[in-house]
Every structure is written in structure tokens, then in C-alpha cells.
XYZ file of C-alpha atoms in Angstrom:
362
model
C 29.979 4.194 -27.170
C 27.662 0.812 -26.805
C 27.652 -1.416 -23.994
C 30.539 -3.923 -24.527
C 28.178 -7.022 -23.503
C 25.057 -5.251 -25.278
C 22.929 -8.813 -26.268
C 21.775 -7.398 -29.237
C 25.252 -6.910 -30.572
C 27.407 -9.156 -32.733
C 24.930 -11.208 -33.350
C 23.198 -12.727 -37.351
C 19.913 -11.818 -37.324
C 17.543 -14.513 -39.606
C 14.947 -12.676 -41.288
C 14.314 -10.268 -44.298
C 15.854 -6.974 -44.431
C 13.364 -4.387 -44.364
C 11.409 -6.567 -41.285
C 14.621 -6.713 -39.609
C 15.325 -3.044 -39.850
C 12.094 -1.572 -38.693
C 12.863 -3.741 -35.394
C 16.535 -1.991 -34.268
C 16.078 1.501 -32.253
C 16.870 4.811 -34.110
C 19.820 6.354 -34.297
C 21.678 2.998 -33.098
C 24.555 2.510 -35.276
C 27.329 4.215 -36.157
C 28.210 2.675 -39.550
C 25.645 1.151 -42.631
C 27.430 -0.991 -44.880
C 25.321 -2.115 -47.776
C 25.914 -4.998 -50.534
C 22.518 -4.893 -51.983
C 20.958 -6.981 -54.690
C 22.158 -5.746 -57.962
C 19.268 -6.635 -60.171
C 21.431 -8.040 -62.826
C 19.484 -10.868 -63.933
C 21.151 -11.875 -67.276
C 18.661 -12.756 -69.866
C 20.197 -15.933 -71.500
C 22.617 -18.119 -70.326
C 26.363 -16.864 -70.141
C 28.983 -19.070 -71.722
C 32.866 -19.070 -71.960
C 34.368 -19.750 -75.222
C 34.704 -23.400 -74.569
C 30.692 -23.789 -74.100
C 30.922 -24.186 -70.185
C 28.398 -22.338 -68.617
C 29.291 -19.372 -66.543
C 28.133 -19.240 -62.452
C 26.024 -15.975 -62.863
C 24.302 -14.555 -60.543
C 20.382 -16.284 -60.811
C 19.201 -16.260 -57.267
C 15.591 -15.475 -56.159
C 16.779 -12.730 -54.192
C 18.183 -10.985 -56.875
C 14.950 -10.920 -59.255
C 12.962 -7.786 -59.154
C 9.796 -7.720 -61.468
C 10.892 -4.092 -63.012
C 12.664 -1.097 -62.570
C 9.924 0.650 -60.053
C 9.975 -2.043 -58.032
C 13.520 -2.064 -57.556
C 13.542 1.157 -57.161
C 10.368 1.475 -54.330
C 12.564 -1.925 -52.320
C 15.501 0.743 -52.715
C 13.760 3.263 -50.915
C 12.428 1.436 -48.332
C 15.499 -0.161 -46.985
C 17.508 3.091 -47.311
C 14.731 5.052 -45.737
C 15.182 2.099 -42.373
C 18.661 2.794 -42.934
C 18.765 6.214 -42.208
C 16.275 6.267 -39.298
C 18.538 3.983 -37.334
C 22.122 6.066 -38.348
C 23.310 7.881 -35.659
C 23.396 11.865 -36.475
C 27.383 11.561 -36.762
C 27.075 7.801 -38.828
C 28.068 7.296 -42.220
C 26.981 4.953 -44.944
C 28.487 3.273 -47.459
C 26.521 1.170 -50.186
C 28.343 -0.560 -53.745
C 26.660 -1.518 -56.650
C 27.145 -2.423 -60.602
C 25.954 -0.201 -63.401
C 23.576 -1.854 -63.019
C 21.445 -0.625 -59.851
C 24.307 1.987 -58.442
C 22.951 5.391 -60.245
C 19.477 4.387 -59.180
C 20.663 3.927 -55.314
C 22.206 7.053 -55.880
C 19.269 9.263 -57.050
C 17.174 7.487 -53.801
C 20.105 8.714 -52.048
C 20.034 12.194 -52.479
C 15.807 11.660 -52.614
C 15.958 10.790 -49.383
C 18.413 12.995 -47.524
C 21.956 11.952 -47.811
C 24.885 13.715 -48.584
C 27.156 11.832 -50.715
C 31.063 12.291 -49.823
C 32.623 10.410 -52.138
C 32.006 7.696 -54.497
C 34.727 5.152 -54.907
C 35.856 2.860 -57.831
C 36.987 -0.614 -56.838
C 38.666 -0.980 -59.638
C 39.054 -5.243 -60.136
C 42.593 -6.643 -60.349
C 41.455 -9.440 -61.468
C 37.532 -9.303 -63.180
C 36.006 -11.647 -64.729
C 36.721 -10.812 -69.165
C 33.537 -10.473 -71.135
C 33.022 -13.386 -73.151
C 30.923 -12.426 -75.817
C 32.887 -9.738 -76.836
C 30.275 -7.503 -77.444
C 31.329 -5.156 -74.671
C 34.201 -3.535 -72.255
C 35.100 -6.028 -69.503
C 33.417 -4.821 -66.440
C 35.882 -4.447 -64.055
C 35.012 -1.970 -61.338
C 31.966 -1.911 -59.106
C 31.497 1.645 -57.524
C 30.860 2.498 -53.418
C 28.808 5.267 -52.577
C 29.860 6.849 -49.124
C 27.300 9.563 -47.726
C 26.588 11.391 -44.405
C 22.776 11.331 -43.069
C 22.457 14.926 -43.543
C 23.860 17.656 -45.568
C 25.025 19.453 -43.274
C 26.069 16.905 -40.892
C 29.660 18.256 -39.759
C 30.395 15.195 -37.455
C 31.469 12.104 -38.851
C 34.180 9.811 -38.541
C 36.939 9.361 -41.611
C 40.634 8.094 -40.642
C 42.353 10.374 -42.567
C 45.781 9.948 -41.646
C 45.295 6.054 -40.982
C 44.081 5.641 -44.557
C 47.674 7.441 -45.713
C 49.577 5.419 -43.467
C 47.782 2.718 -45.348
C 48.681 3.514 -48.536
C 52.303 3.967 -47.975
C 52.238 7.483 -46.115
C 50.378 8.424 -49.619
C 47.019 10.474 -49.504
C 44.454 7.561 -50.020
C 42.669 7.959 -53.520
C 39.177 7.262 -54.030
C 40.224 4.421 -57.018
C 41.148 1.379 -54.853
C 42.825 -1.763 -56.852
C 41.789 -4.472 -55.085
C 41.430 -8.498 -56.289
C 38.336 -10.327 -56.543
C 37.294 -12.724 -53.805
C 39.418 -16.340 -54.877
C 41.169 -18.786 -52.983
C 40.755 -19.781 -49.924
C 38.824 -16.969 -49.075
C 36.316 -17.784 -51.308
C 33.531 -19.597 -49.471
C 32.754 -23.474 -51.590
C 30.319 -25.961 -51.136
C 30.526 -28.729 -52.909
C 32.888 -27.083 -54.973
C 30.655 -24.412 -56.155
C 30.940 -20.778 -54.943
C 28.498 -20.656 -51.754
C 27.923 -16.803 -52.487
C 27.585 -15.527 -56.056
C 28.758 -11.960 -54.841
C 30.896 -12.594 -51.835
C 33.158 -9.289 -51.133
C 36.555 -9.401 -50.461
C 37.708 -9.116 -46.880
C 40.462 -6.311 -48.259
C 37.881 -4.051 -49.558
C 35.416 -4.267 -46.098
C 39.064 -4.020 -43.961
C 39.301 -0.282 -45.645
C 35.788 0.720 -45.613
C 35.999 -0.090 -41.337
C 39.118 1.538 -40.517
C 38.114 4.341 -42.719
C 34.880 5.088 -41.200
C 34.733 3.567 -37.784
C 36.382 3.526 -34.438
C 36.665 0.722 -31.670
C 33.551 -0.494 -30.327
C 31.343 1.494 -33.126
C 28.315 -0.553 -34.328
C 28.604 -1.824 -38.026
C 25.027 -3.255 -39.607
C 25.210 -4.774 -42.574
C 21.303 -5.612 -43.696
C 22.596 -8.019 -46.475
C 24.720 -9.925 -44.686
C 24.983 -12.870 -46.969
C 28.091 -14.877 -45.862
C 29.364 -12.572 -43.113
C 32.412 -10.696 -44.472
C 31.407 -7.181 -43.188
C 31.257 -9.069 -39.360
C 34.059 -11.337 -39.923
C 36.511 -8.047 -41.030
C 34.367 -5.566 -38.023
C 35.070 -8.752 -35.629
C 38.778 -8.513 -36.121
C 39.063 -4.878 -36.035
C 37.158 -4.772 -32.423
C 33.908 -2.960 -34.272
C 30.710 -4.529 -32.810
C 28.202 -5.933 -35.347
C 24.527 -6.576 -36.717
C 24.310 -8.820 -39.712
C 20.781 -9.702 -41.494
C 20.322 -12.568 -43.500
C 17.159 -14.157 -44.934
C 18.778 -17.206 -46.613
C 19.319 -19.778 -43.986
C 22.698 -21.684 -46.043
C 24.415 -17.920 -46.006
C 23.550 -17.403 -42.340
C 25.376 -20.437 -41.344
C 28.418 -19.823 -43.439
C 28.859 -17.090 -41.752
C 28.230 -17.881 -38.342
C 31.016 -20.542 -38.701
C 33.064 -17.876 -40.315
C 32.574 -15.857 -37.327
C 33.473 -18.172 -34.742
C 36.590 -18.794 -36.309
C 37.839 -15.180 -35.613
C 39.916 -13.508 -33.350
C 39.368 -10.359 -32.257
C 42.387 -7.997 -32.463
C 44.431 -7.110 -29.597
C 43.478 -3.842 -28.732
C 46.827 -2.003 -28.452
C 48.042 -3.345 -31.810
C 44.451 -1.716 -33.574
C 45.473 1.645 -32.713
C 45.511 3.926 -35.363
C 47.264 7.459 -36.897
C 44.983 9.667 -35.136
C 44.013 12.753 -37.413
C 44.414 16.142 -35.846
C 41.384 17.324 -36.563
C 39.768 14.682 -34.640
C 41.880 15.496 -31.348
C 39.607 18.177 -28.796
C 40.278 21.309 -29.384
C 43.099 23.106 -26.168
C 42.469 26.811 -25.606
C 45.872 27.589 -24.205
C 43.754 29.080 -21.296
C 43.393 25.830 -20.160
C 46.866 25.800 -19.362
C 46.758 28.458 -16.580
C 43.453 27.125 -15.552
C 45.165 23.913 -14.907
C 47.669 25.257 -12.849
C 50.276 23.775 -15.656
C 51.712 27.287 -16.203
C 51.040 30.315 -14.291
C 50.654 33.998 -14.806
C 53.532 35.899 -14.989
C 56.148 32.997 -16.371
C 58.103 33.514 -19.280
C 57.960 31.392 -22.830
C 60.842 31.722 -24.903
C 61.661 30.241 -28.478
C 63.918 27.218 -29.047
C 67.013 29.931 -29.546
C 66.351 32.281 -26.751
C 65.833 34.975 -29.158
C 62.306 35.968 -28.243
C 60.682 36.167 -25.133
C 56.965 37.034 -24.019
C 54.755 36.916 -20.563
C 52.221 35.186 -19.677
C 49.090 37.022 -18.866
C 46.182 35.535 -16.676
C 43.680 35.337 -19.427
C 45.871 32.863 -21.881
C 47.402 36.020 -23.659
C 50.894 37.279 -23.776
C 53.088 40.353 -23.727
C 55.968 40.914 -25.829
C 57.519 44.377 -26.808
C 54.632 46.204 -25.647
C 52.229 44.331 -28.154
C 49.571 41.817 -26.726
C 47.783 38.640 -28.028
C 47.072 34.973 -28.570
C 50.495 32.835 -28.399
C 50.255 32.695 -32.407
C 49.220 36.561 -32.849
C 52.272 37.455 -30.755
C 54.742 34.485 -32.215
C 54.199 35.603 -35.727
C 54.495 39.270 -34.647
C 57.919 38.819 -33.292
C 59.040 37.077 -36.355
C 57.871 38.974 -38.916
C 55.970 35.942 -39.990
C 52.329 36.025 -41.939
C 51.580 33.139 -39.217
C 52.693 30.816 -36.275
C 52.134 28.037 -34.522
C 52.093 29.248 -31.045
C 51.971 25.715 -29.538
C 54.939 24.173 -31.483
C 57.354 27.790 -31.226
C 56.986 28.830 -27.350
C 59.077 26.774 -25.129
C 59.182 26.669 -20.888
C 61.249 26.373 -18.191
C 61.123 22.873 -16.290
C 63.918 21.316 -13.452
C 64.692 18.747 -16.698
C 65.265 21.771 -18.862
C 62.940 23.881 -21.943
C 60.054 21.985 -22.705
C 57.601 23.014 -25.515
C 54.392 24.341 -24.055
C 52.415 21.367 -27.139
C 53.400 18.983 -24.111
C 51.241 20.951 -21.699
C 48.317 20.737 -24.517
C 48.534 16.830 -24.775
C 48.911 16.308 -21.039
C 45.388 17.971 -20.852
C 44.246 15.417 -23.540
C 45.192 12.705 -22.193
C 43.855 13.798 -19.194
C 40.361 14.271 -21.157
C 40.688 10.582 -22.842
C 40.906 8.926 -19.334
């Protein structure tokens, strides 16, 4: 976990990406979160059917001089990337049809395991004007471990279902478009030509990160990935070249509040909790050798034996082997079937298991 008054941290940093990347330590963050340029260029003016002129995306920083060198910028920034991921980071990176299956392949050149790829599918996209085509209306995220066989990473499982309504979260997301007031004007003209919605960076951080994990975003353009990171008590690295888009977003930032931390707990996934040998619960001196466990009905009963196993009708074993024996069961859940004795009555020995956690948290 980073120092919570690290310098370095939360913090815009003015410069171009791949300059800026080659200056951070390796293996320093725990989360990449990339909104790279999408080399879209279109190759004639776009207008709507009543001859007003559509606010494409024509910025210098989107203008590559062909596909290799789009492709060799790809690498490079991907390659920084991964040298400053932390062995249990993730990254996430969303595109167009544009430049997305080219990231990809540079991807899985370089290393990374993809996990998923998600489809923000567009409540709201923009229709295509000339007809000639389907209305785009999904960009895609690619989210990838550093390695292939990287077995540590973080992923919210159970906060992303409590999320979506105690439903498993899908990897199709509807989600609007940037508008309102959360669209970023001056002078009444959008600020940032691809300015992400805060809803769609507000699922990628929960998903992926934890409190006080550090989030870089190397296009930072108007801030969103710090503003959302800021509020959810992640720390933050944001690098921006264009000088207008860095201070959009530091005024964006200092409007936020950070989150009060009891209130950004999450639904904790099992899997992510250490794992309890029931050992530990003699070695703790939280049950003894010798005491008897019982089921919620008194009909089964079985000793405990100094090494974390027990005895029950002559047959020996783990408190599953010997709770599924006694039922007649395939299987058991020895923590949530043996029970106790305690002065306030039968207790279930899973309490003994999460004292010990706690105990391991502090």
C-alpha cells in the first residue's frame, strides 16, 4: 500500500506520455487506465442533415502519419505501461474500431493476458449521418493482467453484483454518453472531443482497485479517471501534454471530495479473504483439544484433536471430511455445520475463523 502523503501522488503531470512514463519507478502502480488516441481522423468534413458541421475529432494529437506508426507509438507506451504495473496490477485500455484490434494484437505481442473485453454499449451515440453505415454505438475496453499466468489480481466480484442489482455483472455495460453538465464547455464548445463519462471510469475503479491503490492514467486529457479515483479514495497519476486539458482538470479536481472512508466499503469477495486452516483455531487458544463440536440439532457430535482434526464414530479427518461423513453427504462445509459451546450459548466455530481475520486486518 503507498505512502498516504507520497508527493508524487495525486498529482497532473505536464508533459508527453511516453517521456512521462519512462520517468515513474517500475512496478509502481496498481491500476493502468488508458483512453488513447483513436486515430480516427475523418477524411472530409462530417455534416448533419441540416448542413451544420459536426465537432469531430481533428486534433493534432490524434493524427498519426500511417498505420505503422500508430502501431510502433502503441507499443511504446504499452511497453512503459507494463514495466511500471505492479506484478498483481491490471490494465484496462478502450478504443473504436478503429485502433482497438491493433492495441489488442500489441497486447498479447507484448505480454498481457487479456481477461475480458467489454462493450460499452452507448445509450445515447451519436446516429450516422450519411447513412452509409451502422450507427456506431459501442466503443470496446480491453482489461488484461501483466502476465499470463499472473494469479494475483484484484476484481470486485461481489461489489460489481451488488452493483448491478445483486445480478452477476455482464461484460456489455449500457452506459450514456458524456452530456450535460458533466460535459466540460468552453465557450460553448466541448473542451474535450472524447471526454469519458464519469459512470463508466466509477466501474472500471471499484472493479479493479482497492483504497489507496495507485491509478495512472497517461492520457489524462480533462481528468475524469482522477476526478472518479479522487472520490473513491484511489490515489492518482494523470499525464497530460495539452496545457488547456491540464487545467480543466486540475480545477475539476479541486472541486472534489474525497469519500468518507466507511461509506466506500465494499462486498468483499470470498476468495479475496486469507485463507483459515482450522488449526489456527487451537493454535490460538480459541478452542482446545479435546472439546466437543456439535451440529445446530445436536444430532452429531465429534472431538477435537490437537492437530485441527476430529473424531467421530471411530472415523478421523478434516472438519468437512468428517461433517460430510456423518451425513451421508458428497460434501460439507465444516466451518458453517460445527457449532461450540460458549457461557452465551452454541456458537458456530465460522466466528472463530473471522475473529482470526480480523485479527490479521488490524
Amino acid at each position: 500500500m503507498p505512502c498516504t502523503n507520497d508527493p508524487s501522488l495525486d498529482q497532473i503531470i505536464q508533459a508527453d506520455s511516453l517521456e512521462a512514463l519512462a520517468t515513474l519507478p517500475a512496478e509502481s502502480v496498481d491500476l493502468v487506465f488508458a483512453d488513447p488516441p483513436y486515430n480516427l481522423q475523418l477524411e472530409q468534413t462530417l455534416l448533419r442533415p441540416d448542413h451544420s458541421r459536426v465537432d469531430a475529432v481533428d486534433n493534432d494529437w490524434d493524427k498519426f502519419a500511417d498505420f505503422s506508426a500508430y502501431d510502433a507509438f502503441t507499443e511504446a507506451w504499452l511497453t512503459e505501461c507494463r514495466r511500471v504495473l505492479r506484478k498483481t496490477g491490471t490494465l484496462w485500455v478502450i478504443g473504436s474500431y478503429h485502433n482497438i484490434f491493433r492495441v489488442g494484437t500489441k497486447l498479447q505481442d507484448l505480454g498481457f493476458w487479456i481477461l475480458n473485453d467489454v462493450i460499452w454499449r452507448k445509450s445515447n451515440p451519436m446516429p450516422n449521418f450519411r447513412g452509409r453505415r451502422f450507427t456506431n454505438a459501442h466503443e470496446t475496453l480491453i482489461w488484461c493482467t501483466k502476465e499470463r499466468d499472473q494469479k494475483r489480481y484484484t476484481f470486485n466480484y461481489n461489489a460489481m453484483k451488488a452493483l448491478n442489482e445483486d445480478l452477476q455483472m455482464r461484460s456489455d455495460w449500457l452506459l450514456p454518453l458524456c452530456t450535460g453538465h458533466e460535459r466540460l464547455r468552453v465557450n460553448g464548445q466541448k473542451a474535450h472531443p472524447t471526454q469519458k463519462p464519469e459512470a463508466l471510469l466509477y466501474r472500471v475503479i471499484l472493479a479493479a482497485t482497492r483504497i489507496d491503490d495507485i491509478v495512472l492514467d497517461p492520457f489524462f486529457g480533462t481528468g475524469t479517471t482522477g476526478v472518479v479515483a479522487k472520490r473513491l479514495r484511489r490515489r492518482y497519476i494523470g499525464i497530460e501534454r495539452d496545457e488547456t486539458y491540464v487545467a480543466l482538470a486540475r480545477e475539476r479536481l479541486a472541486a472534489v471530495t474525497p469519500g468518507h472512508l466507511p461509506d466506500l466499503d465494499i462486498t468483499e469477495s470470498k476468495r479475496a479473504e486469507p485463507r483459515i486452516p482450522f488449526g489456527q483455531v487451537l493454535e490460538r487458544g480459541l478452542l482446545s483439544p479435546g472439546e466437543m463440536l456439535f451440529d445446530l440439532k445436536r444430532r452429531f457430535h465429534a472431538k477435537v484433536r490437537a492437530d485441527g482434526s476430529l473424531l467421530a464414530e471411530g472415523i478421523t479427518g478434516s472438519i468437512h471430511q468428517v461433517g460430510a461423513h456423518l451425513q451421508g453427504a458428497p460434501a460439507c462445509n465444516g466451518w458453517a455445520f460445527w457449532y461450540h459451546e460458549t457461557k452465551g450459548g452454541p456458537e458456530l466455530i465460522d466466528a472463530l475463523r473471522q475473529r482470526i481475520r480480523a485479527e490479521i486486518a488490524v
